CSV table of C-alpha atoms and ligand atoms in Angstrom, one decimal:
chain,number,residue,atom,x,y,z
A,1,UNK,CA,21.5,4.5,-23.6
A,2,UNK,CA,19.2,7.7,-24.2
A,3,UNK,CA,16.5,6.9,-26.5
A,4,UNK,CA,14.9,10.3,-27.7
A,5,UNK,CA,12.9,8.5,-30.7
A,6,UNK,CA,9.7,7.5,-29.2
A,7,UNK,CA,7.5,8.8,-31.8
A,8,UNK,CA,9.4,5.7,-33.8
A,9,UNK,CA,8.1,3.5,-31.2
A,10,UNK,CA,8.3,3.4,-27.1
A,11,UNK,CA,9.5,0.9,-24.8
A,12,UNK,CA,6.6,-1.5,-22.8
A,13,UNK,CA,4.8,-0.2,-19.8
A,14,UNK,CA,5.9,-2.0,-16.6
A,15,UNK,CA,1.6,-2.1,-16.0
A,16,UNK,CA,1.2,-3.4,-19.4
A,17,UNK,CA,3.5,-6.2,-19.7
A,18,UNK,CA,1.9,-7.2,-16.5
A,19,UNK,CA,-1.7,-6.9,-17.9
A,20,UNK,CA,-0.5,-9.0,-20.8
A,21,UNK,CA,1.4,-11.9,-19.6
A,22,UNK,CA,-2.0,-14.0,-17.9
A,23,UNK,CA,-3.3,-14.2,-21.6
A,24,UNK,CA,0.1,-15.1,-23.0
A,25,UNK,CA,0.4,-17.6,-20.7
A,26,UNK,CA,-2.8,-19.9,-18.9
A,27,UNK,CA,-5.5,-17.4,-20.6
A,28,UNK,CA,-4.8,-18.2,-24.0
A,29,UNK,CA,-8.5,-19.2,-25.2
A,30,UNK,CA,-9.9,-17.7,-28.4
A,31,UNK,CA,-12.3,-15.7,-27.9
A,32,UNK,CA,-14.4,-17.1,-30.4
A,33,UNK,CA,-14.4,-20.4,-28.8
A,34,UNK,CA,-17.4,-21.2,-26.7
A,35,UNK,CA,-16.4,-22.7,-23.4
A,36,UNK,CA,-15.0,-20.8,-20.3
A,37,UNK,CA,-11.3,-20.5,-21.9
A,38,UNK,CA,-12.5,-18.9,-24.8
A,39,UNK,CA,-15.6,-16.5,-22.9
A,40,UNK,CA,-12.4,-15.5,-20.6
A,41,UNK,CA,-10.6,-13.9,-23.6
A,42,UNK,CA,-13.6,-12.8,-25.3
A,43,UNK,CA,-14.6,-10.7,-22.3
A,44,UNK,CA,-10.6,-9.4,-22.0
A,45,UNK,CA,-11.2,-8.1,-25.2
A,46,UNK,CA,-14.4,-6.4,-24.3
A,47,UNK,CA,-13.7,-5.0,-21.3
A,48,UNK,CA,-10.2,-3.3,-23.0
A,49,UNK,CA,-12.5,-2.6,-25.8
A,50,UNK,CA,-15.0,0.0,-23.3
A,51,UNK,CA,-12.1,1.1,-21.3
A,52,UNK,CA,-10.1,2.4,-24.8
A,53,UNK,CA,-13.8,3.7,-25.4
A,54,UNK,CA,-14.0,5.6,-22.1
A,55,UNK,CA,-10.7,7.0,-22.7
A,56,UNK,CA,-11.0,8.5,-26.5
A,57,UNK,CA,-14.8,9.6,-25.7
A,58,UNK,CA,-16.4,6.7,-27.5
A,59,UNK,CA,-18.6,3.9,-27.7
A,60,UNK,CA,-17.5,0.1,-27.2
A,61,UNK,CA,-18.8,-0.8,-30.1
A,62,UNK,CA,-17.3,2.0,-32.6
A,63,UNK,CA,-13.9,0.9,-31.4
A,64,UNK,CA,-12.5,-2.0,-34.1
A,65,UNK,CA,-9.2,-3.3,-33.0
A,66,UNK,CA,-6.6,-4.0,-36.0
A,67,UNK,CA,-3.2,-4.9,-36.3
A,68,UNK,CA,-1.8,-1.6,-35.7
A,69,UNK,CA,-2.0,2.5,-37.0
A,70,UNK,CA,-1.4,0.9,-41.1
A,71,UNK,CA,-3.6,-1.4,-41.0
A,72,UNK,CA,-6.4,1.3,-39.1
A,73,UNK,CA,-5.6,3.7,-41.6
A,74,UNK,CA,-5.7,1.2,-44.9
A,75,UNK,CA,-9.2,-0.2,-43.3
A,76,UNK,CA,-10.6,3.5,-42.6
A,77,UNK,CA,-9.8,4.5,-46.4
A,78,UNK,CA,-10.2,1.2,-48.5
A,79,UNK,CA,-13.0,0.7,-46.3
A,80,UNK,CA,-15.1,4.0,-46.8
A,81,UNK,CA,-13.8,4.4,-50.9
A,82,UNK,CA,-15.9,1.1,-51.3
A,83,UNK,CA,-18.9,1.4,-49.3
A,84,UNK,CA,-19.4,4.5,-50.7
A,85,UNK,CA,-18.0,4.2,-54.5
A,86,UNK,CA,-21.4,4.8,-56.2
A,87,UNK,CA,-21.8,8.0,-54.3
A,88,UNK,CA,-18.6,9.8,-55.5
A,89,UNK,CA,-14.7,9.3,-56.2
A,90,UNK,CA,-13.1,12.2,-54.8
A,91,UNK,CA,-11.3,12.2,-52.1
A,92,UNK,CA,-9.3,14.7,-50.2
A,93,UNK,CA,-5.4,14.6,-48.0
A,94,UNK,CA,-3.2,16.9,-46.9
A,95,UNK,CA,0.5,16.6,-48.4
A,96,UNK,CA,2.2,15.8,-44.9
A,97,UNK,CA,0.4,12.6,-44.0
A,98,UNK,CA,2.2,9.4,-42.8
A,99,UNK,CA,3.2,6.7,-45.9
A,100,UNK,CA,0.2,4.6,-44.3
A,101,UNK,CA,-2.1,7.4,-45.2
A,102,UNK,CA,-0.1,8.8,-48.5
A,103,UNK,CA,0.7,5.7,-50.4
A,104,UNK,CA,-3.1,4.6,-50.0
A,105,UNK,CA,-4.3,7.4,-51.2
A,106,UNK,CA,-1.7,6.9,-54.0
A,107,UNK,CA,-3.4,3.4,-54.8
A,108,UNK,CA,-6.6,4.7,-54.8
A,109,UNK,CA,-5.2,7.6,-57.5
A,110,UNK,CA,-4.0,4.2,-59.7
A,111,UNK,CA,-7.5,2.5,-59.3
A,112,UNK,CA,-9.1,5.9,-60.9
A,113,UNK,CA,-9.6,7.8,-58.1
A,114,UNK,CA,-9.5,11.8,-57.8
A,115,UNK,CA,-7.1,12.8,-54.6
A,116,UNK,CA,-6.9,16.0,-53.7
A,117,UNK,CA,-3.4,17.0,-51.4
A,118,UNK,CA,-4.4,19.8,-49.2
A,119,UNK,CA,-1.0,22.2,-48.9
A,120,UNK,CA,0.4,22.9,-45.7
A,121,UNK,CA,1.8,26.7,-44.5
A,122,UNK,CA,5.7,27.4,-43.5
A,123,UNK,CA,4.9,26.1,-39.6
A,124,UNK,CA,3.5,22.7,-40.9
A,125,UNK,CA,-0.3,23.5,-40.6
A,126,UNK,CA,-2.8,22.1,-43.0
A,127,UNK,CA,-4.6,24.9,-45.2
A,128,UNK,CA,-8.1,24.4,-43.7
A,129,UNK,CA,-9.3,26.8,-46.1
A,130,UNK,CA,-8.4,25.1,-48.9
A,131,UNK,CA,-10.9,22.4,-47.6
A,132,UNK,CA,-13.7,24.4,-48.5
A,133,UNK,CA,-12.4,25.0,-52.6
A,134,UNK,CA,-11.4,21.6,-53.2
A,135,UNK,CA,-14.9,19.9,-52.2
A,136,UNK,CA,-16.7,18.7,-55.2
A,137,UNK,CA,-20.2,16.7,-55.3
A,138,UNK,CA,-18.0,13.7,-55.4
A,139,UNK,CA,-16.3,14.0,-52.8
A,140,UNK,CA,-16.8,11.4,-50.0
A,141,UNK,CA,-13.9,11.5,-47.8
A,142,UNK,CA,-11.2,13.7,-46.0
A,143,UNK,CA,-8.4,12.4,-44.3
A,144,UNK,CA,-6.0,14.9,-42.5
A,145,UNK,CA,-4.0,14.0,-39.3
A,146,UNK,CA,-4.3,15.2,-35.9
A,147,UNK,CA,-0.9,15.6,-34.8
A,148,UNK,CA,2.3,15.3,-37.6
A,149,UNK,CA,5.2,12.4,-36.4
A,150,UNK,CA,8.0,14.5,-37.8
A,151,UNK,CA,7.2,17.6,-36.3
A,152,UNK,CA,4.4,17.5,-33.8
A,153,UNK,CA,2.5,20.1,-35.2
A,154,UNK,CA,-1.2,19.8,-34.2
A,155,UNK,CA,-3.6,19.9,-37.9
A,156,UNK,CA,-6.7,21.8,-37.5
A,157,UNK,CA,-9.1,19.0,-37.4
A,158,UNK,CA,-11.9,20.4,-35.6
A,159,UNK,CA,-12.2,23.1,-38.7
A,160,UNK,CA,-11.8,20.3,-40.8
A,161,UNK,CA,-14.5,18.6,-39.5
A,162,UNK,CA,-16.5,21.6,-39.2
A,163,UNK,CA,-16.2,22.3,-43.6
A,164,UNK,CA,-16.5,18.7,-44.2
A,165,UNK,CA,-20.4,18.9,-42.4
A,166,UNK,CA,-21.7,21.5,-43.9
A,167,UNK,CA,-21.0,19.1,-47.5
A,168,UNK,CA,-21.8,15.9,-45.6
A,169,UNK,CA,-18.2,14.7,-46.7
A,170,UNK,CA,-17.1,12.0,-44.0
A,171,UNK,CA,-13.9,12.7,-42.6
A,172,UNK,CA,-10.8,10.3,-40.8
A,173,UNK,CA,-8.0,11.3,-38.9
A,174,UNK,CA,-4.6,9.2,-38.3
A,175,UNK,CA,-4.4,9.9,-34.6
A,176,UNK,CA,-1.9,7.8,-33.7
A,177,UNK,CA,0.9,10.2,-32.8
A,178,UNK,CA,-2.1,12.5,-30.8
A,179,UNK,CA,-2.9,9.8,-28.4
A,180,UNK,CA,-1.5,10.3,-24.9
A,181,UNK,CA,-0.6,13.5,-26.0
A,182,UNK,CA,-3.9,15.4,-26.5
A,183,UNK,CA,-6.8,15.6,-24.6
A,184,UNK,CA,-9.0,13.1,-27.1
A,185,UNK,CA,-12.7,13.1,-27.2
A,186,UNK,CA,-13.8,11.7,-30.4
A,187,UNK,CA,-17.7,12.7,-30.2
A,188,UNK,CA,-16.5,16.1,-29.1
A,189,UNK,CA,-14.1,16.4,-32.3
A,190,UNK,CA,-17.1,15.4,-34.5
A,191,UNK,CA,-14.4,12.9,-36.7
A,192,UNK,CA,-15.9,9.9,-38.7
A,193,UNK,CA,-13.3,7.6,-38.1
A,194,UNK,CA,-9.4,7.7,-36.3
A,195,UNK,CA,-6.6,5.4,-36.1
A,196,UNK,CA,-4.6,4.4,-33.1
A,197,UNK,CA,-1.2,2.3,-32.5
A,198,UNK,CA,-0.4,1.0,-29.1
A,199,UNK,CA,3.1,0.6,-29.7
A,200,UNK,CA,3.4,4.7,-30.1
A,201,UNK,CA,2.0,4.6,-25.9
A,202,UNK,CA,4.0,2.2,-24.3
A,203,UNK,CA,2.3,-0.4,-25.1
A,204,UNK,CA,2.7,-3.3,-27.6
A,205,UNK,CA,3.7,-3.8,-31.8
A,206,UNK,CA,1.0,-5.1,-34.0
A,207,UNK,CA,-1.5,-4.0,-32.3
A,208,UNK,CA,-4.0,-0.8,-32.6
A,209,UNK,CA,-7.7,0.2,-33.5
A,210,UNK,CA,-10.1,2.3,-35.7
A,211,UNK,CA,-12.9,4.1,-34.1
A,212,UNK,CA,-15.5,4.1,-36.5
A,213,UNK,CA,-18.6,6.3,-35.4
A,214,UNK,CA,-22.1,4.5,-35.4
A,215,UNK,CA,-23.4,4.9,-38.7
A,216,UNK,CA,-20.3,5.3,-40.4
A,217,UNK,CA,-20.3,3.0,-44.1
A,218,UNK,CA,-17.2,0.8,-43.7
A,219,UNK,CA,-16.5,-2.3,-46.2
A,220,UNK,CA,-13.9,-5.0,-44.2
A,221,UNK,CA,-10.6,-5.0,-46.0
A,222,UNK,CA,-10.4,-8.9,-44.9
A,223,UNK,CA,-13.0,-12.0,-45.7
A,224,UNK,CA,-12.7,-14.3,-43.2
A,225,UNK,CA,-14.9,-14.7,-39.9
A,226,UNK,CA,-17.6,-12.0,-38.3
A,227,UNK,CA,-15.0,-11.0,-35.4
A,228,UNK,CA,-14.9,-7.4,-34.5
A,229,UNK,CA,-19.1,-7.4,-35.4
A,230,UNK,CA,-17.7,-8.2,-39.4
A,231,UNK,CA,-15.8,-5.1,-40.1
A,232,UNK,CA,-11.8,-6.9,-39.2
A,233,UNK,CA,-12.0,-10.5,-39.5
A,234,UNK,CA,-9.1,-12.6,-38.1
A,235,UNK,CA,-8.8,-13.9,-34.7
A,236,UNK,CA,-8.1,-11.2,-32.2
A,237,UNK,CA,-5.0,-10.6,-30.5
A,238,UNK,CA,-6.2,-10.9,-27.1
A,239,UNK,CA,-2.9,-10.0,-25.4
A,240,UNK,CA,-1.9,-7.1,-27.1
A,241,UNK,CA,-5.4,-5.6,-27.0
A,242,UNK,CA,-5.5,-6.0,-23.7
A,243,UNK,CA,-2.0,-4.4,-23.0
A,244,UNK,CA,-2.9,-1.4,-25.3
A,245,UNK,CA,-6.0,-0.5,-22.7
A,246,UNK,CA,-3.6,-0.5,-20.1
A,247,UNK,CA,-0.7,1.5,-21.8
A,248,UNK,CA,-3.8,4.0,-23.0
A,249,UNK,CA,-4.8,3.9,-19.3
A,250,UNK,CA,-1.2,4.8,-18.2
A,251,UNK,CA,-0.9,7.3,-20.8
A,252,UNK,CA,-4.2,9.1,-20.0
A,253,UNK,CA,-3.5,9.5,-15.8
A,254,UNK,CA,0.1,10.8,-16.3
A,255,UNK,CA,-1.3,13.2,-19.3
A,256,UNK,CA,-1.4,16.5,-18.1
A,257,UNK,CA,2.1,16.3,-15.8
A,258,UNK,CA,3.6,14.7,-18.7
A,259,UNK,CA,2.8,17.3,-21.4
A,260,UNK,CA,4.3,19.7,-18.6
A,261,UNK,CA,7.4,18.0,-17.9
A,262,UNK,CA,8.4,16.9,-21.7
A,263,UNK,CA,7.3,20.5,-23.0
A,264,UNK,CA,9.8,21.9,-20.2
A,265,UNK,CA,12.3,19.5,-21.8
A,266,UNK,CA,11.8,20.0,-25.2
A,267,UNK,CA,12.2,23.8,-24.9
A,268,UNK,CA,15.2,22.8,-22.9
A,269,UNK,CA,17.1,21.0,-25.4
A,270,UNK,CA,16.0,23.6,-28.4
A,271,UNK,CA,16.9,26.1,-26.0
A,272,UNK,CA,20.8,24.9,-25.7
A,273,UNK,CA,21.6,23.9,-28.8
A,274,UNK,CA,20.4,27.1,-30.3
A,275,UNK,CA,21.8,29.1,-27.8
A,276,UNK,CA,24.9,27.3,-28.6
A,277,UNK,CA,25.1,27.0,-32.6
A,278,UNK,CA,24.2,29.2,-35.4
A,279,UNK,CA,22.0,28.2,-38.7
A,280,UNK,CA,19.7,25.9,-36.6
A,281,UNK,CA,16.2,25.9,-37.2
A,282,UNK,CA,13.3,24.6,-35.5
A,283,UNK,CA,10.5,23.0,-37.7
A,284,UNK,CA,7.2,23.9,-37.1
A,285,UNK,CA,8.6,25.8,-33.3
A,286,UNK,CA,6.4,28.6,-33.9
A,287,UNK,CA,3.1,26.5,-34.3
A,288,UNK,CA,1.0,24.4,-31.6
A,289,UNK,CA,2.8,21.2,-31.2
A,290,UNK,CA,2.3,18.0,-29.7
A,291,UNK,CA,4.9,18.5,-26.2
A,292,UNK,CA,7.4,15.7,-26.9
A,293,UNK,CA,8.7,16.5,-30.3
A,294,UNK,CA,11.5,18.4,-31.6
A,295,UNK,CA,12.1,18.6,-35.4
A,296,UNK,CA,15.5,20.9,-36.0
A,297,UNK,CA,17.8,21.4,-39.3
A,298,UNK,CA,21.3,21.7,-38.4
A,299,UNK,CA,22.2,23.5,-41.9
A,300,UNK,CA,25.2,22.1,-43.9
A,301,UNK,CA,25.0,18.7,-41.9
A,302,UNK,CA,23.3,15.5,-43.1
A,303,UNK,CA,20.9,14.1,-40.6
A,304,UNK,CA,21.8,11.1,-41.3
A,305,UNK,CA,25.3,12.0,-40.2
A,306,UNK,CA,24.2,13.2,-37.2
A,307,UNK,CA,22.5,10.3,-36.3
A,308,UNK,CA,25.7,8.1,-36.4
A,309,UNK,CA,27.4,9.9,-34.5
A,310,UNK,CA,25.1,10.1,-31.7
A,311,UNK,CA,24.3,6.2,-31.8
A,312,UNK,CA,28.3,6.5,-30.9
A,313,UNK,CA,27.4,8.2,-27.9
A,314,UNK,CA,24.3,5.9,-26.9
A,315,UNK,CA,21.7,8.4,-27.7
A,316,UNK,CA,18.6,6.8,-30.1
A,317,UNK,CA,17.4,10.1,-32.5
A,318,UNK,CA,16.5,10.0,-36.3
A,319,UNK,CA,16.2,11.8,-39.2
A,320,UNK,CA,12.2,11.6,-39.4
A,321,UNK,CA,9.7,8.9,-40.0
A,322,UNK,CA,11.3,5.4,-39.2
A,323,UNK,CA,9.1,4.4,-41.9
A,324,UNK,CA,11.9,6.2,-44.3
A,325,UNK,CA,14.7,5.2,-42.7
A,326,UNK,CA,17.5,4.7,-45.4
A,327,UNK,CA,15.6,6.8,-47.6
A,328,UNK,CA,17.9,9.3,-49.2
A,329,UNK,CA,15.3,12.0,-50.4
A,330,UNK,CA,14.6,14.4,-47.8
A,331,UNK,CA,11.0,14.4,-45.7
A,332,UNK,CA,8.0,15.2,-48.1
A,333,UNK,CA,6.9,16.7,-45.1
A,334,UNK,CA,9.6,19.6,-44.7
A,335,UNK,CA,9.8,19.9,-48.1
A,336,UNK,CA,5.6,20.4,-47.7
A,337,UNK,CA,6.2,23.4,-45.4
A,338,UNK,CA,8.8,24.8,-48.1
A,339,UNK,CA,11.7,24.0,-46.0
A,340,UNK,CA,14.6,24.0,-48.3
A,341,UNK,CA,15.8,20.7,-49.9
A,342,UNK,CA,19.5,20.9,-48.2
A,343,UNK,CA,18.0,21.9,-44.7
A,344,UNK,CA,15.2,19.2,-45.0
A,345,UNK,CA,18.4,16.8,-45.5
A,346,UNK,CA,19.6,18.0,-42.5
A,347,UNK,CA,17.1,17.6,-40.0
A,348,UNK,CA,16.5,15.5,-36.8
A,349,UNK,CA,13.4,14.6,-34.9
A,350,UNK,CA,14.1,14.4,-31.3
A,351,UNK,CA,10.7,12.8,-29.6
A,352,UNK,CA,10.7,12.5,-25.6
A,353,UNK,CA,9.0,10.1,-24.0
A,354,UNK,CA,7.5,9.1,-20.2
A,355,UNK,CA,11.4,7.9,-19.1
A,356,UNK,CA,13.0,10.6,-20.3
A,357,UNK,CA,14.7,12.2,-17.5
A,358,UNK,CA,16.2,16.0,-17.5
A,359,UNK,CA,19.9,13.9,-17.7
A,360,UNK,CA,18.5,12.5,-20.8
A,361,UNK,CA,18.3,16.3,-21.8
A,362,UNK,CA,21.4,17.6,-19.9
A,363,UNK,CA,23.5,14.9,-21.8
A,364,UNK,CA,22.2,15.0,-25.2
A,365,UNK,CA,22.5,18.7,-26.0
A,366,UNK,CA,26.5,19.3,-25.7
A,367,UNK,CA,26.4,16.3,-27.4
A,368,UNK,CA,24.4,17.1,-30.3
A,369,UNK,CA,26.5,20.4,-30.7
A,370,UNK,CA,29.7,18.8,-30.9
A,371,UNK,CA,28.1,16.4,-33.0
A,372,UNK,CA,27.1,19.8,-35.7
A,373,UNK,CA,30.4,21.0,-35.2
A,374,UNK,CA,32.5,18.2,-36.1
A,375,UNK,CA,30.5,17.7,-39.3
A,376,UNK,CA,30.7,21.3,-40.2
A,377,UNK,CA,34.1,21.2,-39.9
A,378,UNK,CA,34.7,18.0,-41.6
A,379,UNK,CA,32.5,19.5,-44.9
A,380,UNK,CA,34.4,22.8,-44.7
A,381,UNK,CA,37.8,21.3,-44.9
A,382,UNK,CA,36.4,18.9,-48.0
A,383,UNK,CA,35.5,22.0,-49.5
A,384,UNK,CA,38.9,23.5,-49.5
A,385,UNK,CA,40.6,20.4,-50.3
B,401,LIG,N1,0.4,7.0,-38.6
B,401,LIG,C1,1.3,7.7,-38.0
B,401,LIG,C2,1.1,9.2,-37.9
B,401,LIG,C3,2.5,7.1,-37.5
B,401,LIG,O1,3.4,7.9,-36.9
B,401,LIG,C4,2.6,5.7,-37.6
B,401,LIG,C5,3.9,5.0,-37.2
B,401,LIG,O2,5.0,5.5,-37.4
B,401,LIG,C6,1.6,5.0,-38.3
B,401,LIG,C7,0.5,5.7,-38.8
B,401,LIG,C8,1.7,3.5,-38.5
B,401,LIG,O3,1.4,2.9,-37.3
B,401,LIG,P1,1.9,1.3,-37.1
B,401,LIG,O4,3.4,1.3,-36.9
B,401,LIG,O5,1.2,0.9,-35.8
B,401,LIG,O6,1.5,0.6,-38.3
């Protein structure tokens, strides 16, 4: 099996399953509960909570752990649309966000809010200019990602940021495909708030966090207890917090030899199947991009099609967001960079991870060819039939 979809989701760190199991098994306290059982968890979750701070260039307590990058993104813009709905009702995207970002936005729209969607250029980049035009007096919030899931292409955030001050317009960021794969330092980006998955890092589902800079106004999406100092109520899920500090730990020391190694792969596997067949195109190849991700439109293929016939072979890719998965409509985010409708249909997002080997590559790429080819040859014989 070759599994090239880890921006989908990634398999458990060796370190992190180990991390995990003592408070899956005899440390099972709550960590609300007051005797040594329940201190024992409650100081787990602290001590993952600082070391995730160290890591992203935080504070301990501006680090809120939630159920994972949806729930970090609904909290972040539910959460700041209410504390601050007597101050304004504007509120500001980018058309190439993830559904967790997009379809709140679009609930926000049906409770009477004004959203504006930022356009994006032909290489996938957000139009930071734009920024500056669409900010009205109402505007409270901005919410652009850091790096895109379908085609790694890394969003101006830091100009963002930099428009959004001058206004005093607070400003999120879904990092969740960026971490482990940038250089993060959240004071140093100047960012309100960010979301983060563990399971996109080699560590576990259902689990994940929103930074929340001190200061920041931020009504819970939850009533319930005062865990995570009132902002998430619900009991905490000790093990998998504590297994996303150590797959954030893993990810941080192997960093700068894994961008390397995967960027010398990626280019690789573009390399050879462009080298090899015509009326391929790379998505978002000619901007800055996030090392492990591949977006390519193998024109007058389906993706889908493509996909099948490499699960035959045991290689894992897809057509975009496994979010969409099954989704016939091609990605709003190709069709955002003005990628045409039938080469948006037939694209594939390869995305290497920490185990991908140069094999991996080595086998995939004939594969992926034949794969083009047979379905080309297949529709051009429909044609003439
Ligand atoms: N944001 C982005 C950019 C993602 O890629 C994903 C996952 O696909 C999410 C948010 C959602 O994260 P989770 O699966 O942890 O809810």
């Amino acid at each position: 099996m070759i599994y090239l979809d880890h921006n989908a989701t990634t398999p458990l760190h060796p370190r992190v399953l180990d991390a995990m199991l003592p408070y899956l098994r005899e440390r099972f306290g709550n960590p609300s509960s007051p005797y040594r059982l329940g201190r024992e968890a409650y100081a787990a979750v602290n001590r993952a909570r600082r070391r995730i701070a160290e890591f992203l260039g935080a504070m301990p307590d501006e680090i809120v752990f939630t159920s994972g990058g949806t729930e970090a993104d609904n909290l972040a813009l539910r959460g700041v649309t209410r504390a601050l709905f007597k101050s304004g009702n504007h509120l500001v995207t980018s058309t190439i966000e993830h559904h967790a970002v997009l379809k709140t936005f679009g609930d926000l729209e049906a409770l009477g809010h004004r959203v504006t969607y930022l356009p994006v250029d032909p290489h996938g980049i957000v139009d930071a200019a734009a920024l500056r035009d669409s900010l009205a007096p109402e505007t409270i919030l901005v919410s652009v990602m850091l790096a895109n899931n379908e085609t790694g292409v890394i969003q101006p955030v830091d100009e963002i940021v930099a428009i959004a001050r001058e206004r005093g317009v607070l400003v999120h960021t879904d990092a969740v495909q960026a971490a482990g794969k940038l250089s993060l330092r959240l004071h140093a980006l100047g960012v309100d708030l960010a979301s983060f998955s563990a399971h996109k890092i080699c560590g576990p589902k259902g689990v994940g966090a929103l930074y929340v800079r001190r200061g920041t106004p931020l009504a819970p999406l939850f009533t319930g207890g005062s865990h995570e100092d009132g902002t998430r109520a619900g009991t905490e899920n000790v093990a998998g917090i504590v297994g996303f500090a150590e797959a954030l730990a893993v990810a941080c020391e192997a960093q700068d030899e894994q961008i390397a190694r995967l960027g010398r792969l990626r280019d690789t596997l573009e390399g050879e199947i462009r080298a090899r067949l015509d009326d391929v195109i790379v998505n978002g190849g000619q901007a800055p991009r996030v090392a492990n991700t591949s977006n390519i439109s193998f024109k007058g293929v389906e993706g889908e099609s493509i996909v099948l016939q490499l699960d035959l072979a045991g290689i894992f890719v897809s057509t975009g967001s496994a979010c969409t998965t099954g989704d016939p409509e091609p990605s709003h985010v190709l069709l955002g960079m003005g990628v045409d409708p039938l080469a948006a249909k037939g694209a594939i997002r390869f995305s290497l991870g920490p185990t991908t080997t140069n094999e991996d590559v080595a086998f995939t790429a004939p594969r992926v060819v034949d794969a083009v080819r047979r379905l080309r040859a297949l529709s051009s014989l429909g044609e003439r039939l």
